[in-house]
Amino acid sequence: MHEYLKNKSVQDSIVALALGIALGVYSLYSYQSAVVRTDWIMSPYLFPLLLATFAVAIAFSLFMEGRFEVVSAREKEGKTDVSVARMDVKKLLCVIGLGIAYVILINFITFIPASVLYLAAMIWLLGERRIWMVAAISVGMPLLLYVLFAVLLNVRLP
Amino acid sequence: MSTLQGVLSFFVDPRFILLCFAGAVAGLFVGSIPGLSVSMATALLVSITYTWSTNDALATVMGVYVVGVFSGALSAILINIPGAPSSVVTTLDGYPLSKRGESFKALKYATVYSFIGSVFGLIVMGLLAQPITKIALKFQPMDYFLLALFGLTTVGSLTTKSFSKGLISALIGIFLALIGLDSVVGTPRLTFGIQNLKAGIAVVPALVGLFGFAEVLTVISTGASDGEVSKINKEVIKLGTILKEFWHSIYYCVIGTLVGALPGAGGPVAAFLSYSEAKRIVKKPSRPFGEGAVEGIVASESANNACIGGALIPMLTLAIPGDAVTAIILPCFTFTVCSPGRRF
């Protein structure tokens, strides 16, 4: 990997640049394909486009910051600033996947069953292996929330 | 004089005190649990207290409101998830202090300066409601735009290491706020065809997700899932030591009250502005800002609690609510003898 790409600011700048470009393209496409076309000044996609422009500019600024960090680290110690922490990427992706699955599941099997499944999976992933503990927390918490919100406060659950 | 006597008479009325206390306990519960908002609690309470007398209803509702705003700091300090939007800034220094085992100290500073902020805001409301309302009424859309822009630039300065990263986080915030129906044309924007996104993303779920889920991801990704429970060590902190920041806190309270008096602005804006000011005026903080400086907690908590008094000013004098909670409280006044507005 190129030494610049190991720097966290450079990595962040690439993500910001990608998001900025994606938002800009989406805004322009949405404006062009709108059923009711208005002037840009009245368009709902004016602010997203401005946001995308700023994001690209700031991404460039962040890239320069990262480049400066790399150069100054190289001059000081003869090596680059590698500030990327070691991550358990598999677990991280599992948690994100579980979160997405939970949101989708709520629409199909409603809040309580989806929460039971999600909590059980998360607690298992976090390292708890006692079945009774996993069951107690994953069933008890949604029930508590149900009683508190739906029964006592009359707040509609998803 | 008779007005002052009338106000003071409430302090010796056991019924009034009891209702205030009950409201405060409910506010403590609602505010400290992330996901339960003060506006939701007051909305529920207003419907319950609808048939009560004005004094009883207001005692309970104000107990929930004031303590609910304060107790957002509890979860912000202890678990890095703000219980209320206005406590976001408190997490910046509160949680680092908690991780060092100094959560008791952080909570004590938050409690004392929340009290000072609340009292300051309510005194200013009593004394200067009319002049502040006149200033607030002179604010034009351009002034609101500049205030928002100023607030966003302070977000950039909050991240101690990189201004650019701070600005990127502000841009992400604006992006999330843009999702939903466009306020001018009324067409869906950035909803990607998802029906549920048409109403936009509410602040409280966004906060819980951003802070809570980020914490889970951090724990998972670094493999530190064994659990790190910081003990609350009851260390003795003299009141004199805490009150060293008193004069600075008055400055933050002024910011909080003025921002609170502007309809639409609120606790989060006031807390961000005050925190930015604290970084500018406090030359030698107890620790660097963002790493557990009590001065940061003082700025945030003084300002967001002073906002309460500020938000009540336009509501009482013009019947224009300063924030979401005062908008909900407004009917409590409207259906009673003390109708808000020009005749107040």
Short mmCIF file of C-alpha atoms in Angstrom, two decimals:
data_model
loop_
_atom_site.label_atom_id
_atom_site.label_comp_id
_atom_site.label_asym_id
_atom_site.label_seq_id
_atom_site.Cartn_x
_atom_site.Cartn_y
_atom_site.Cartn_z
CA MET A 1 0.00 0.00 0.00
CA HIS A 2 1.29 3.48 -0.82
CA GLU A 3 2.55 5.31 2.26
CA TYR A 4 -0.03 8.08 1.86
CA LEU A 5 -2.85 5.55 1.90
CA LYS A 6 -1.78 4.32 5.34
CA ASN A 7 -2.48 7.73 6.82
CA LYS A 8 -5.87 8.08 8.51
CA SER A 9 -6.53 11.64 7.31
CA VAL A 10 -5.83 10.60 3.72
CA GLN A 11 -8.17 7.62 4.09
CA ASP A 12 -10.89 9.88 5.52
CA SER A 13 -10.35 12.38 2.71
CA ILE A 14 -10.88 9.64 0.11
CA VAL A 15 -14.15 8.59 1.79
CA ALA A 16 -15.29 12.24 1.97
CA LEU A 17 -14.36 12.78 -1.67
CA ALA A 18 -16.28 9.67 -2.76
CA LEU A 19 -19.35 10.71 -0.76
CA GLY A 20 -19.15 14.27 -2.09
CA ILE A 21 -18.93 13.12 -5.70
CA ALA A 22 -21.76 10.59 -5.19
CA LEU A 23 -23.99 13.25 -3.63
CA GLY A 24 -23.15 15.74 -6.39
CA VAL A 25 -23.94 13.25 -9.16
CA TYR A 26 -27.16 12.16 -7.40
CA SER A 27 -28.25 15.80 -6.97
CA LEU A 28 -27.61 16.65 -10.63
CA TYR A 29 -29.37 13.47 -11.79
CA SER A 30 -32.36 14.10 -9.50
CA TYR A 31 -32.62 17.69 -10.73
CA GLN A 32 -32.50 16.67 -14.36
CA SER A 33 -34.99 13.82 -13.97
CA ALA A 34 -37.48 15.73 -11.79
CA VAL A 35 -41.09 15.58 -13.01
CA VAL A 36 -41.66 19.22 -12.11
CA ARG A 37 -38.53 21.12 -13.16
CA THR A 38 -37.85 24.37 -11.27
CA ASP A 39 -34.97 26.85 -11.39
CA TRP A 40 -31.90 25.79 -9.46
CA ILE A 41 -32.55 28.51 -6.89
CA MET A 42 -35.86 26.81 -5.96
CA SER A 43 -34.70 23.25 -6.46
CA PRO A 44 -34.71 20.82 -3.49
CA TYR A 45 -31.33 19.64 -4.75
CA LEU A 46 -29.58 23.02 -4.53
CA PHE A 47 -28.42 22.45 -0.94
CA PRO A 48 -27.31 18.85 -1.53
CA LEU A 49 -25.27 20.08 -4.51
CA LEU A 50 -23.70 22.86 -2.43
CA LEU A 51 -23.00 20.30 0.28
CA ALA A 52 -21.31 18.03 -2.25
CA THR A 53 -19.15 20.93 -3.45
CA PHE A 54 -18.07 21.74 0.09
CA ALA A 55 -17.39 18.07 0.80
CA VAL A 56 -15.06 17.83 -2.19
CA ALA A 57 -13.24 21.02 -1.14
CA ILE A 58 -12.85 19.86 2.46
CA ALA A 59 -11.76 16.40 1.30
CA PHE A 60 -8.98 18.09 -0.64
CA SER A 61 -8.03 20.11 2.45
CA LEU A 62 -8.00 16.93 4.56
CA PHE A 63 -5.86 15.14 1.98
CA MET A 64 -3.32 17.97 2.19
CA GLU A 65 -3.39 17.69 6.00
CA GLY A 66 -2.68 13.96 5.73
CA ARG A 67 0.08 14.56 3.19
CA PHE A 68 1.65 17.11 5.53
CA GLU A 69 1.48 14.60 8.41
CA VAL A 70 3.21 11.94 6.30
CA VAL A 71 5.93 14.30 5.11
CA SER A 72 6.60 15.73 8.58
CA ALA A 73 6.65 12.23 10.14
CA ARG A 74 9.09 11.08 7.44
CA GLU A 75 11.38 14.08 8.11
CA LYS A 76 11.28 13.58 11.89
CA GLU A 77 11.75 9.87 12.31
CA GLY A 78 12.42 8.62 8.84
CA LYS A 79 9.14 6.72 8.76
CA THR A 80 5.53 7.44 7.98
CA ASP A 81 2.74 8.02 10.47
CA VAL A 82 0.74 4.83 10.46
CA SER A 83 -2.22 5.71 12.64
CA VAL A 84 -4.61 2.98 11.56
CA ALA A 85 -5.71 0.97 14.59
CA ARG A 86 -5.95 -2.80 14.28
CA MET A 87 -9.59 -3.65 13.82
CA ASP A 88 -11.60 -6.84 14.02
CA VAL A 89 -13.18 -6.24 10.62
CA LYS A 90 -15.22 -9.47 10.61
CA LYS A 91 -16.97 -8.61 13.86
CA LEU A 92 -17.44 -5.03 12.74
CA LEU A 93 -19.14 -6.13 9.54
CA CYS A 94 -21.25 -8.62 11.51
CA VAL A 95 -22.53 -5.84 13.80
CA ILE A 96 -23.34 -3.56 10.86
CA GLY A 97 -25.04 -6.45 9.07
CA LEU A 98 -27.06 -7.31 12.16
CA GLY A 99 -28.15 -3.67 12.49
CA ILE A 100 -29.36 -3.59 8.89
CA ALA A 101 -31.09 -6.99 9.30
CA TYR A 102 -32.82 -5.72 12.46
CA VAL A 103 -34.23 -2.66 10.68
CA ILE A 104 -35.50 -4.84 7.82
CA LEU A 105 -36.90 -7.50 10.19
CA ILE A 106 -38.92 -4.95 12.19
CA ASN A 107 -41.02 -4.33 9.07
CA PHE A 108 -41.88 -8.01 8.76
CA ILE A 109 -42.10 -9.50 12.25
CA THR A 110 -42.66 -6.28 14.30
CA PHE A 111 -40.59 -4.75 17.06
CA ILE A 112 -40.67 -7.29 19.91
CA PRO A 113 -39.67 -10.50 18.04
CA ALA A 114 -37.10 -8.62 15.94
CA SER A 115 -35.58 -7.09 19.09
CA VAL A 116 -35.39 -10.49 20.80
CA LEU A 117 -33.49 -11.96 17.85
CA TYR A 118 -31.24 -8.92 17.43
CA LEU A 119 -30.34 -8.71 21.12
CA ALA A 120 -29.63 -12.45 21.32
CA ALA A 121 -27.31 -12.26 18.31
CA MET A 122 -25.54 -9.14 19.61
CA ILE A 123 -25.02 -10.52 23.11
CA TRP A 124 -23.66 -13.74 21.63
CA LEU A 125 -21.34 -11.74 19.38
CA LEU A 126 -20.10 -9.71 22.34
CA GLY A 127 -18.86 -12.90 23.93
CA GLU A 128 -21.62 -13.99 26.33
CA ARG A 129 -21.98 -17.77 26.12
CA ARG A 130 -24.35 -18.53 29.03
CA ILE A 131 -27.62 -19.43 27.33
CA TRP A 132 -29.83 -18.39 30.26
CA MET A 133 -28.18 -14.98 30.37
CA VAL A 134 -28.58 -14.44 26.62
CA ALA A 135 -32.23 -15.53 26.84
CA ALA A 136 -32.98 -13.42 29.91
CA ILE A 137 -31.58 -10.19 28.46
CA SER A 138 -32.86 -10.67 24.93
CA VAL A 139 -36.40 -11.50 26.07
CA GLY A 140 -36.51 -9.33 29.18
CA MET A 141 -35.45 -6.01 27.61
CA PRO A 142 -38.02 -5.93 24.79
CA LEU A 143 -40.72 -6.98 27.23
CA LEU A 144 -39.72 -4.22 29.62
CA LEU A 145 -39.82 -1.70 26.76
CA TYR A 146 -43.22 -3.03 25.68
CA VAL A 147 -44.69 -2.68 29.17
CA LEU A 148 -43.15 0.76 29.68
CA PHE A 149 -44.05 2.32 26.35
CA ALA A 150 -46.99 0.43 24.88
CA VAL A 151 -48.84 -0.38 28.12
CA LEU A 152 -47.99 2.43 30.55
CA LEU A 153 -47.23 5.38 28.28
CA ASN A 154 -49.44 4.41 25.31
CA VAL A 155 -46.61 5.08 22.86
CA ARG A 156 -46.93 3.07 19.67
CA LEU A 157 -43.96 0.79 19.07
CA PRO A 158 -42.66 0.20 15.52
CA MET B 1 -43.28 43.84 45.74
CA SER B 2 -46.59 42.00 45.82
CA THR B 3 -45.49 40.02 42.73
CA LEU B 4 -42.31 38.96 44.50
CA GLN B 5 -44.31 37.96 47.56
CA GLY B 6 -46.63 35.99 45.33
CA VAL B 7 -43.67 34.15 43.77
CA LEU B 8 -42.06 33.47 47.15
CA SER B 9 -45.32 32.11 48.55
CA PHE B 10 -44.96 29.11 46.23
CA PHE B 11 -41.71 28.12 47.96
CA VAL B 12 -43.59 27.40 51.19
CA ASP B 13 -46.57 25.68 49.56
CA PRO B 14 -46.09 21.93 50.24
CA ARG B 15 -48.45 20.94 47.41
CA PHE B 16 -46.50 23.02 44.90
CA ILE B 17 -43.18 21.63 46.15
CA LEU B 18 -44.47 18.06 46.01
CA LEU B 19 -45.72 18.41 42.44
CA CYS B 20 -42.44 20.05 41.41
CA PHE B 21 -40.58 17.16 43.02
CA ALA B 22 -42.75 14.57 41.26
CA GLY B 23 -42.13 16.31 37.94
CA ALA B 24 -38.41 16.48 38.69
CA VAL B 25 -38.24 12.74 39.39
CA ALA B 26 -40.07 12.02 36.13
CA GLY B 27 -37.71 14.44 34.33
CA LEU B 28 -34.69 12.70 35.83
CA PHE B 29 -35.94 9.37 34.52
CA VAL B 30 -36.87 10.65 31.07
CA GLY B 31 -33.80 12.81 30.56
CA SER B 32 -31.24 10.26 31.63
CA ILE B 33 -32.55 7.46 29.40
CA PRO B 34 -31.35 7.94 25.84
CA GLY B 35 -34.27 7.72 23.46
CA LEU B 36 -36.82 9.27 25.80
CA SER B 37 -37.03 12.98 25.04
CA VAL B 38 -38.18 15.81 27.27
CA SER B 39 -40.55 16.97 24.55
CA MET B 40 -42.17 13.53 24.45
CA ALA B 41 -42.54 13.50 28.24
CA THR B 42 -44.06 16.99 28.38
CA ALA B 43 -46.43 16.10 25.53
CA LEU B 44 -47.68 13.12 27.53
CA LEU B 45 -47.83 15.17 30.71
CA VAL B 46 -49.74 18.09 29.19
CA SER B 47 -52.52 15.71 28.21
CA ILE B 48 -52.60 14.31 31.76
CA THR B 49 -52.53 17.72 33.48
CA TYR B 50 -55.10 19.21 31.09
CA THR B 51 -57.81 19.36 33.73
CA TRP B 52 -55.54 20.41 36.61
CA SER B 53 -55.28 23.93 37.98
CA THR B 54 -52.69 26.18 36.29
CA ASN B 55 -50.26 26.17 39.22
CA ASP B 56 -50.37 22.40 39.68
CA ALA B 57 -49.93 21.71 35.97
CA LEU B 58 -47.08 24.16 35.55
CA ALA B 59 -45.28 22.94 38.68
CA THR B 60 -45.23 19.39 37.32
CA VAL B 61 -44.46 20.28 33.71
CA MET B 62 -41.65 22.67 34.64
CA GLY B 63 -40.19 20.05 36.98
CA VAL B 64 -40.01 17.62 34.06
CA TYR B 65 -38.66 20.27 31.67
CA VAL B 66 -35.87 21.69 33.86
CA VAL B 67 -34.65 18.41 35.35
CA GLY B 68 -35.11 16.59 32.03
CA VAL B 69 -32.71 19.00 30.31
CA PHE B 70 -30.18 18.63 33.12
CA SER B 71 -30.36 14.85 33.35
CA GLY B 72 -29.41 14.47 29.70
CA ALA B 73 -25.92 15.10 31.02
CA LEU B 74 -26.02 11.95 33.20
CA SER B 75 -25.99 9.47 30.35
CA ALA B 76 -23.73 11.79 28.34
CA ILE B 77 -21.11 11.60 31.09
CA LEU B 78 -21.53 7.98 32.14
CA ILE B 79 -22.11 6.11 28.87
CA ASN B 80 -21.24 8.66 26.17
CA ILE B 81 -24.82 8.79 24.88
CA PRO B 82 -26.51 12.16 25.40
CA GLY B 83 -29.95 11.80 26.96
CA ALA B 84 -31.04 15.04 25.28
CA PRO B 85 -29.80 16.84 22.15
CA SER B 86 -28.50 19.76 24.23
CA SER B 87 -26.15 17.43 26.14
CA VAL B 88 -24.17 16.44 23.05
CA VAL B 89 -21.35 18.83 23.95
CA THR B 90 -21.18 17.47 27.50
CA THR B 91 -20.04 14.10 26.11
CA LEU B 92 -16.88 15.70 24.71
CA ASP B 93 -15.33 16.19 28.15
CA GLY B 94 -17.72 14.34 30.45
CA TYR B 95 -17.10 10.87 29.06
CA PRO B 96 -13.27 11.18 29.00
CA LEU B 97 -13.47 12.21 32.68
CA SER B 98 -15.71 9.22 33.38
CA LYS B 99 -13.24 6.88 31.68
CA ARG B 100 -10.54 8.20 33.99
CA GLY B 101 -12.68 7.21 36.98
CA GLU B 102 -13.70 10.79 37.69
CA SER B 103 -17.36 10.51 36.80
CA PHE B 104 -18.41 11.77 40.24
CA LYS B 105 -16.45 14.96 39.64
CA ALA B 106 -17.99 15.38 36.17
CA LEU B 107 -21.50 14.80 37.54
CA LYS B 108 -20.93 17.27 40.36
CA TYR B 109 -19.78 20.02 37.99
CA ALA B 110 -22.69 19.25 35.66
CA THR B 111 -25.20 19.41 38.52
CA VAL B 112 -23.90 22.65 40.04
CA TYR B 113 -23.61 24.50 36.74
CA SER B 114 -26.92 23.18 35.44
CA PHE B 115 -28.50 24.65 38.57
CA ILE B 116 -26.70 27.97 38.04
CA GLY B 117 -27.75 28.00 34.38
CA SER B 118 -31.39 27.24 35.15
CA VAL B 119 -31.62 29.85 37.92
CA PHE B 120 -29.87 32.48 35.78
CA GLY B 121 -32.19 31.84 32.82
CA LEU B 122 -35.31 32.02 34.95
CA ILE B 123 -34.17 35.22 36.73
CA VAL B 124 -33.39 36.86 33.39
CA MET B 125 -36.79 35.73 32.14
CA GLY B 126 -38.45 37.44 35.09
CA LEU B 127 -36.47 40.66 34.82
CA LEU B 128 -35.64 41.17 31.15
CA ALA B 129 -38.35 39.36 29.19
CA GLN B 130 -39.58 42.45 27.36
CA PRO B 131 -36.22 43.89 26.14
CA ILE B 132 -34.90 40.46 25.08
CA THR B 133 -38.07 39.80 23.13
CA LYS B 134 -37.62 43.10 21.27
CA ILE B 135 -34.08 42.02 20.28
CA ALA B 136 -35.27 38.56 19.25
CA LEU B 137 -38.02 40.07 17.07
CA LYS B 138 -35.43 42.05 15.11
CA PHE B 139 -33.82 38.82 13.89
CA GLN B 140 -34.38 38.43 10.16
CA PRO B 141 -33.96 35.22 8.10
CA MET B 142 -30.46 36.37 7.14
CA ASP B 143 -29.54 36.72 10.85
CA TYR B 144 -30.79 33.18 11.50
CA PHE B 145 -28.74 31.96 8.56
CA LEU B 146 -25.63 33.68 9.91
CA LEU B 147 -26.27 32.26 13.38
CA ALA B 148 -26.56 28.76 11.93
CA LEU B 149 -23.41 29.27 9.86
CA PHE B 150 -21.59 30.51 12.96
CA GLY B 151 -22.78 27.46 14.86
CA LEU B 152 -21.53 25.16 12.11
CA THR B 153 -18.09 26.76 12.04
CA THR B 154 -17.83 26.25 15.80
CA VAL B 155 -18.53 22.55 15.19
CA GLY B 156 -15.36 22.52 13.10
CA SER B 157 -13.33 23.99 15.92
CA LEU B 158 -14.66 21.43 18.45
CA THR B 159 -12.49 18.67 17.06
CA THR B 160 -9.19 19.48 18.66
CA LYS B 161 -6.90 17.84 16.12
CA SER B 162 -8.36 18.53 12.69
CA PHE B 163 -10.59 21.43 11.62
CA SER B 164 -11.34 19.70 8.31
CA LYS B 165 -12.64 16.56 10.03
CA GLY B 166 -14.89 18.75 12.20
CA LEU B 167 -16.29 20.43 9.10
CA ILE B 168 -16.87 17.04 7.45
CA SER B 169 -18.84 15.91 10.50
CA ALA B 170 -20.89 19.13 10.26
CA LEU B 171 -21.56 18.38 6.58
CA ILE B 172 -22.74 14.87 7.46
CA GLY B 173 -25.09 16.46 10.02
CA ILE B 174 -26.51 18.83 7.39
CA PHE B 175 -26.88 15.92 4.95
CA LEU B 176 -28.95 14.01 7.51
CA ALA B 177 -31.04 17.11 8.19
CA LEU B 178 -31.77 17.55 4.47
CA ILE B 179 -33.43 14.14 4.22
CA GLY B 180 -37.22 14.40 3.99
CA LEU B 181 -39.73 16.66 2.30
CA ASP B 182 -38.33 19.89 0.89
CA SER B 183 -39.86 22.82 2.78
CA VAL B 184 -40.17 25.03 -0.35
CA VAL B 185 -41.49 22.74 -3.09
CA GLY B 186 -42.72 19.90 -0.88
CA THR B 187 -41.14 17.11 -2.89
CA PRO B 188 -39.16 14.27 -1.27
CA ARG B 189 -35.42 14.91 -1.10
CA LEU B 190 -32.69 12.29 -0.58
CA THR B 191 -35.28 9.72 0.49
CA PHE B 192 -34.16 7.19 -2.17
CA GLY B 193 -37.77 6.05 -2.55
CA ILE B 194 -38.08 4.98 1.10
CA GLN B 195 -41.45 6.05 2.51
CA ASN B 196 -40.27 6.21 6.13
CA LEU B 197 -37.61 8.78 5.25
CA LYS B 198 -40.17 11.29 3.98
CA ALA B 199 -40.72 12.60 7.50
CA GLY B 200 -36.97 13.14 7.86
CA ILE B 201 -34.73 11.80 10.58
CA ALA B 202 -35.74 12.79 14.12
CA VAL B 203 -32.99 14.18 16.34
CA VAL B 204 -33.32 11.80 19.29
CA PRO B 205 -33.11 8.50 17.35
CA ALA B 206 -30.25 9.97 15.31
CA LEU B 207 -28.36 10.88 18.49
CA VAL B 208 -28.90 7.48 20.08
CA GLY B 209 -27.79 5.79 16.88
CA LEU B 210 -24.77 7.99 16.29
CA PHE B 211 -23.47 7.88 19.84
CA GLY B 212 -24.72 4.48 21.01
CA PHE B 213 -24.05 2.47 17.88
CA ALA B 214 -20.68 4.19 17.39
CA GLU B 215 -19.73 3.09 20.90
CA VAL B 216 -20.73 -0.51 20.10
CA LEU B 217 -18.70 -0.42 16.87
CA THR B 218 -15.67 1.00 18.70
CA VAL B 219 -15.84 -1.69 21.35
CA ILE B 220 -16.28 -4.44 18.77
CA SER B 221 -13.61 -3.20 16.37
CA THR B 222 -10.94 -2.77 19.04
CA GLY B 223 -11.81 -6.11 20.63
CA ALA B 224 -12.34 -4.48 24.04
CA SER B 225 -15.64 -6.27 24.61
CA ASP B 226 -14.67 -7.55 28.04
CA GLY B 227 -16.44 -4.53 29.45
CA GLU B 228 -15.00 -1.42 30.94
CA VAL B 229 -17.17 -0.27 33.81
CA SER B 230 -15.88 2.90 35.39
CA LYS B 231 -16.53 3.11 39.11
CA ILE B 232 -18.04 6.22 40.59
CA ASN B 233 -15.46 7.14 43.19
CA LYS B 234 -16.92 9.63 45.63
CA GLU B 235 -14.08 12.09 45.84
CA VAL B 236 -14.40 15.21 47.95
CA ILE B 237 -14.57 18.32 45.80
CA LYS B 238 -15.00 21.55 47.69
CA LEU B 239 -17.75 23.84 46.49
CA GLY B 240 -15.19 26.65 46.36
CA THR B 241 -13.16 24.67 43.83
CA ILE B 242 -16.22 24.01 41.70
CA LEU B 243 -17.30 27.65 41.83
CA LYS B 244 -13.96 28.86 40.46
CA GLU B 245 -15.64 28.78 37.06
CA PHE B 246 -18.61 30.83 38.28
CA TRP B 247 -17.88 34.04 36.36
CA HIS B 248 -17.16 32.18 33.17
CA SER B 249 -20.41 30.29 33.64
CA ILE B 250 -22.33 33.57 33.85
CA TYR B 251 -20.96 34.44 30.40
CA TYR B 252 -22.12 31.06 29.06
CA CYS B 253 -25.50 31.61 30.73
CA VAL B 254 -25.87 34.93 28.88
CA ILE B 255 -25.16 33.12 25.59
CA GLY B 256 -27.60 30.36 26.53
CA THR B 257 -30.40 32.77 27.47
CA LEU B 258 -30.02 34.85 24.30
CA VAL B 259 -29.88 31.80 22.04
CA GLY B 260 -32.82 30.26 23.89
CA ALA B 261 -34.88 33.40 23.28
CA LEU B 262 -34.48 32.97 19.51
CA PRO B 263 -37.31 30.80 18.19
CA GLY B 264 -35.84 27.84 16.36
CA ALA B 265 -32.40 27.95 17.95
CA GLY B 266 -32.07 26.00 21.20
CA GLY B 267 -29.94 24.10 23.70
CA PRO B 268 -27.60 22.37 21.24
CA VAL B 269 -26.71 25.65 19.47
CA ALA B 270 -26.16 27.41 22.80
CA ALA B 271 -23.98 24.57 24.10
CA PHE B 272 -21.85 24.51 20.95
CA LEU B 273 -21.38 28.29 20.97
CA SER B 274 -20.50 28.33 24.67
CA TYR B 275 -18.06 25.46 24.31
CA SER B 276 -16.37 27.28 21.47
CA GLU B 277 -16.16 30.41 23.63
CA ALA B 278 -14.79 28.38 26.54
CA LYS B 279 -11.99 27.12 24.32
CA ARG B 280 -11.20 30.71 23.43
CA ILE B 281 -11.36 32.36 26.86
CA VAL B 282 -10.06 29.62 29.17
CA LYS B 283 -6.32 29.83 28.66
CA LYS B 284 -5.30 27.11 31.10
CA PRO B 285 -8.00 24.42 31.33
CA SER B 286 -7.65 21.66 33.92
CA ARG B 287 -7.02 19.26 31.02
CA PRO B 288 -6.99 19.88 27.26
CA PHE B 289 -10.50 20.37 25.87
CA GLY B 290 -11.92 17.10 24.61
CA GLU B 291 -9.84 15.08 27.07
CA GLY B 292 -11.79 15.76 30.26
CA ALA B 293 -11.70 19.52 30.86
CA VAL B 294 -14.29 20.42 33.50
CA GLU B 295 -14.45 23.85 31.86
CA GLY B 296 -16.09 22.18 28.85
CA ILE B 297 -18.79 20.65 31.06
CA VAL B 298 -19.33 24.03 32.73
CA ALA B 299 -19.79 25.76 29.36
CA SER B 300 -22.18 23.17 27.97
CA GLU B 301 -24.34 22.69 31.05
CA SER B 302 -24.58 26.39 32.00
CA ALA B 303 -25.64 27.35 28.50
CA ASN B 304 -28.13 24.58 27.76
CA ASN B 305 -29.91 25.04 31.09
CA ALA B 306 -29.96 28.84 30.76
CA CYS B 307 -31.76 28.20 27.46
CA ILE B 308 -34.85 27.10 29.41
CA GLY B 309 -35.47 30.60 30.76
CA GLY B 310 -34.59 32.05 27.37
CA ALA B 311 -37.01 29.77 25.52
CA LEU B 312 -39.82 30.76 27.89
CA ILE B 313 -39.36 34.48 27.16
CA PRO B 314 -40.85 34.63 23.62
CA MET B 315 -43.47 32.08 24.67
CA LEU B 316 -44.74 34.19 27.55
CA THR B 317 -44.45 37.61 25.96
CA LEU B 318 -45.34 36.87 22.33
CA ALA B 319 -46.89 33.39 22.49
CA ILE B 320 -44.07 32.26 20.15
CA PRO B 321 -42.40 29.12 21.55
CA GLY B 322 -38.61 29.20 21.73
CA ASP B 323 -38.21 25.44 21.28
CA ALA B 324 -40.15 22.18 20.92
CA VAL B 325 -40.89 21.81 24.63
CA THR B 326 -42.25 25.35 25.06
CA ALA B 327 -44.42 24.75 21.99
CA ILE B 328 -45.96 21.80 23.84
CA ILE B 329 -46.27 23.72 27.13
CA LEU B 330 -48.02 26.65 25.42
CA PRO B 331 -51.52 25.11 25.71
CA CYS B 332 -51.03 24.89 29.49
CA PHE B 333 -51.02 28.68 29.49
CA THR B 334 -53.47 29.28 26.68
CA PHE B 335 -56.37 27.60 28.45
CA THR B 336 -55.73 29.36 31.73
CA VAL B 337 -56.07 32.82 33.18
CA CYS B 338 -52.51 33.89 32.36
CA SER B 339 -52.72 33.75 28.56
CA PRO B 340 -49.36 34.43 26.94
CA GLY B 341 -48.84 37.15 24.38
CA ARG B 342 -48.79 40.92 24.37
CA ARG B 343 -51.09 41.17 27.41
CA PHE B 344 -48.92 38.91 29.53
#
